[in-house]
Amino acid sequence: KAGVTQTPRYLIKTRGQQVTLSCSPISGHRSVSWYQQTPGQGLQFLFEYFSETQRNKGNFPGRFSGRQFSNSRSEMNVSTLELGDSALYLCASSFDDRGRTDTQYFGPGTRLTVL
Amino acid sequence: SQKIEQNSEALNIQEGKTATLTCNYTNYSPAYLQWYRQDPGRGPVFLLLIRENEKEKRKERLKVTFDTTLKQSLFHITASQPADSATYLCALLPQFKIIFGSGTRLSIRP
């Protein structure tokens, strides 16, 4: 089975712009979660989608949003970029049977740099 | 407040020795605890999951313990090798969320 894929792998934007990141989960996985990883804050949970619905949300401002499509692929969007949004954005998928968050399989991440 | 702490931001171990990493948490009642390995510039890779009713789990040279009374998990790598050098993250699964610790950077010197 192919692993989780994320595109693009690297992105450079300027303050005030917006960005859309894409994630394709492992085939058959229904849950997709997004994380932000920075040296100072570590790995922080952004949100989780399951069956096209946001099921859980972390403590990030409304500039961070996401969605999931019927094929389980997911996108996350960050509007009005700030310097502090520079980070590695990771997507993880899981099969999630019986409604529990189970083992997560991570993609390689998208490295976003905001200038 | 809820907190996860991985003691030792960095750990240096001689090859062949056992590396022991610690994960402590407060104000959580996790049903599961996981350990991940992360190499620079890559996403975390799942290693082991242990349930609240399990005391110990093993996989090859890896061993994890989970003490819900002490609110602590220990992660051991026996017969450590330079290839084990990476950052190791513990993660709690209280309910429908997953919460990561900040990680311990492990270096195994030949």
Coordinates of C-alpha atoms in Angstrom, one line a residue:
Chain A
K1 CA 0.0 0.0 0.0
A2 CA 1.2 3.5 -0.7
G3 CA 1.8 5.7 2.3
V4 CA 0.4 9.0 3.1
T5 CA 1.4 11.6 0.6
Q6 CA 1.5 15.4 1.0
T7 CA 1.9 18.1 -1.6
P8 CA 3.8 20.3 -2.0
R9 CA 6.8 19.2 0.0
Y10 CA 8.2 22.8 0.3
L11 CA 6.5 26.1 0.0
I12 CA 7.6 29.7 0.4
K13 CA 5.0 32.4 0.9
T14 CA 5.0 36.0 2.1
R15 CA 3.0 37.5 5.0
G16 CA -0.6 38.1 4.2
Q17 CA -0.9 35.5 1.5
Q18 CA -2.9 32.3 1.9
V19 CA -1.8 28.7 1.3
T20 CA -3.5 25.4 0.6
L21 CA -1.8 22.1 1.5
S22 CA -3.0 18.7 0.3
C23 CA -2.9 15.3 1.9
S24 CA -3.8 11.9 0.4
P25 CA -4.3 9.2 3.1
I26 CA -3.5 5.5 2.9
S27 CA -6.1 3.8 0.9
G28 CA -9.0 2.7 3.1
H29 CA -8.1 5.1 5.9
R30 CA -11.0 7.3 6.8
S31 CA -9.6 9.6 9.4
V32 CA -7.1 12.4 8.5
S33 CA -5.5 14.7 11.1
W34 CA -3.3 17.7 10.6
Y35 CA -0.4 18.9 12.8
Q36 CA 1.9 21.8 13.0
Q37 CA 5.4 21.1 14.1
T38 CA 7.9 23.9 15.2
P39 CA 11.1 23.7 17.2
G40 CA 9.6 25.7 20.0
Q41 CA 6.1 24.2 20.3
G42 CA 6.7 20.7 19.1
L43 CA 3.9 18.7 17.4
Q44 CA 0.6 20.4 17.9
F45 CA -2.8 19.1 16.8
L46 CA -4.7 21.3 14.3
F47 CA -7.8 19.3 13.5
E48 CA -9.1 15.9 12.5
Y49 CA -11.6 14.9 9.8
F50 CA -13.6 11.8 9.5
S51 CA -16.2 11.1 6.8
E52 CA -15.9 14.7 5.5
T53 CA -16.7 16.2 8.9
Q54 CA -14.4 17.9 11.3
R55 CA -14.5 15.7 14.4
N56 CA -11.8 17.4 16.6
K57 CA -10.1 20.7 16.6
G58 CA -7.0 22.0 18.4
N59 CA -6.4 25.5 19.7
F60 CA -5.5 27.4 16.5
P61 CA -7.1 30.6 15.2
G62 CA -9.8 30.6 12.6
R63 CA -7.2 31.4 9.9
F64 CA -6.5 27.6 9.9
S65 CA -9.2 25.6 8.2
G66 CA -9.5 22.3 6.5
R67 CA -11.8 20.0 4.7
Q68 CA -12.1 16.4 3.6
F69 CA -13.4 15.1 0.4
S70 CA -15.5 11.9 -0.2
N71 CA -12.4 10.0 -1.2
S72 CA -10.9 10.9 2.2
R73 CA -8.3 13.2 0.7
S74 CA -7.9 16.3 2.8
E75 CA -6.8 19.9 2.4
M76 CA -5.8 22.5 4.9
N77 CA -5.8 26.2 4.3
V78 CA -4.1 29.0 6.1
S79 CA -5.2 32.5 5.3
T80 CA -3.4 35.8 6.1
L81 CA -0.1 34.1 6.7
E82 CA 2.1 35.3 9.6
L83 CA 5.8 34.8 10.1
G84 CA 5.0 32.5 13.0
D85 CA 3.1 30.1 10.7
S86 CA 6.5 28.9 9.3
A87 CA 6.5 25.2 10.3
L88 CA 6.4 21.7 9.1
Y89 CA 2.8 20.7 8.5
L90 CA 2.1 17.0 8.9
C91 CA -0.8 15.0 7.9
A92 CA -1.6 11.6 9.4
S93 CA -4.2 9.1 8.5
S94 CA -5.7 6.2 10.4
F95 CA -8.3 3.5 9.7
D96 CA -10.3 4.4 12.8
D97 CA -12.6 1.5 13.3
R98 CA -15.2 1.6 16.0
G99 CA -14.9 5.4 16.2
R100 CA -11.5 5.4 18.1
T101 CA -8.4 7.2 17.2
D102 CA -5.9 4.5 16.5
T103 CA -2.4 4.2 15.1
Q104 CA -1.6 7.2 12.9
Y105 CA 0.5 7.0 9.8
F106 CA 2.2 10.2 9.0
G107 CA 3.1 11.8 5.7
P108 CA 6.5 13.4 5.0
G109 CA 5.1 16.9 5.7
T110 CA 5.0 20.2 3.9
R111 CA 7.7 22.6 5.0
L112 CA 6.1 26.1 4.9
T113 CA 8.3 29.2 5.1
V114 CA 6.7 32.6 5.5
L115 CA 8.8 35.6 4.6
Chain B
S1 CA -3.5 22.0 33.6
Q2 CA -2.9 19.0 31.3
K3 CA 0.7 18.3 30.6
I4 CA 3.0 15.8 29.0
E5 CA 6.7 15.9 29.7
Q6 CA 9.4 13.9 28.1
N7 CA 12.3 14.1 30.5
S8 CA 15.6 14.9 28.8
E9 CA 15.5 17.0 25.7
A10 CA 18.6 15.0 24.6
L11 CA 20.2 11.8 25.6
N12 CA 23.6 10.5 24.6
I13 CA 24.3 6.8 24.9
Q14 CA 27.2 4.5 24.1
E15 CA 26.5 1.9 21.4
G16 CA 25.4 -1.4 22.9
K17 CA 23.9 0.1 26.1
T18 CA 20.2 0.3 26.9
A19 CA 18.6 3.7 26.2
T20 CA 15.7 4.6 28.5
L21 CA 13.4 7.5 27.7
T22 CA 10.7 8.8 30.1
C23 CA 7.3 10.2 29.4
N24 CA 5.3 11.7 32.3
Y25 CA 1.8 13.1 32.2
T26 CA -0.6 15.0 34.5
N27 CA -4.3 15.4 34.4
Y28 CA -4.9 12.9 31.7
S29 CA -6.5 9.5 31.9
P30 CA -5.3 8.0 28.6
A31 CA -6.7 4.8 27.3
Y32 CA -3.6 4.3 25.2
L33 CA -0.1 5.5 25.0
Q34 CA 2.1 5.4 21.9
W35 CA 5.7 5.9 21.0
Y36 CA 6.9 7.3 17.7
R37 CA 10.3 7.8 16.1
Q38 CA 11.0 10.9 14.0
D39 CA 14.0 11.5 11.8
P40 CA 15.0 15.0 10.8
G41 CA 12.7 16.5 8.1
R42 CA 10.4 13.5 8.2
G43 CA 7.1 12.6 9.7
P44 CA 6.9 10.5 12.9
V45 CA 6.8 6.8 12.5
F46 CA 4.7 4.6 14.8
L47 CA 6.6 2.2 17.0
L48 CA 4.5 0.8 19.8
L49 CA 1.1 1.2 21.4
I50 CA 0.3 0.1 24.9
R51 CA -3.1 0.1 26.5
E52 CA -4.0 1.2 30.0
N53 CA -4.5 -2.3 31.2
E54 CA -1.1 -3.5 29.9
K55 CA 2.0 -3.1 32.0
E56 CA 4.6 -3.9 29.4
K57 CA 4.9 -4.3 25.6
R58 CA 7.8 -5.6 23.6
K59 CA 8.8 -5.5 20.0
E60 CA 12.3 -6.8 19.0
R61 CA 14.8 -4.5 20.9
L62 CA 12.1 -2.1 22.1
K63 CA 10.2 -2.3 25.4
V64 CA 7.5 0.0 26.7
T65 CA 6.1 0.1 30.2
F66 CA 2.9 2.0 31.2
D67 CA 2.2 2.8 34.9
T68 CA -1.1 4.6 35.2
T69 CA -0.6 5.1 38.9
L70 CA 2.6 6.9 38.5
K71 CA 1.3 8.4 35.2
Q72 CA 4.5 7.4 33.5
S73 CA 5.7 5.4 30.5
L74 CA 9.3 4.2 30.0
F75 CA 10.7 3.4 26.6
H76 CA 13.7 1.2 26.4
I77 CA 16.0 0.4 23.4
T78 CA 18.3 -2.5 24.3
A79 CA 21.6 -3.1 22.5
S80 CA 21.4 0.4 21.0
Q81 CA 22.9 1.1 17.6
P82 CA 23.9 4.4 15.9
A83 CA 20.9 3.8 13.5
D84 CA 18.6 4.2 16.6
S85 CA 19.6 7.9 16.7
A86 CA 16.5 10.0 16.2
T87 CA 13.9 11.9 18.2
Y88 CA 11.4 9.8 20.1
L89 CA 7.9 11.1 20.8
C90 CA 5.4 9.8 23.3
A91 CA 1.7 10.4 22.5
L92 CA -1.4 10.0 24.7
L93 CA -4.8 9.1 23.4
P94 CA -7.2 10.2 26.1
Q95 CA -10.3 9.8 24.0
F96 CA -10.7 11.0 20.5
K97 CA -7.6 13.1 20.5
I98 CA -3.9 12.4 20.3
I99 CA -1.5 14.6 22.2
F100 CA 2.2 14.5 21.7
G101 CA 5.1 15.2 24.0
S102 CA 7.9 17.4 22.9
G103 CA 10.3 14.5 22.2
T104 CA 13.7 13.3 23.3
R105 CA 16.6 13.5 20.9
L106 CA 18.6 10.3 21.3
S107 CA 22.1 10.0 20.0
I108 CA 24.0 6.7 20.0
R109 CA 27.7 7.1 19.7
P110 CA 29.8 4.3 18.2

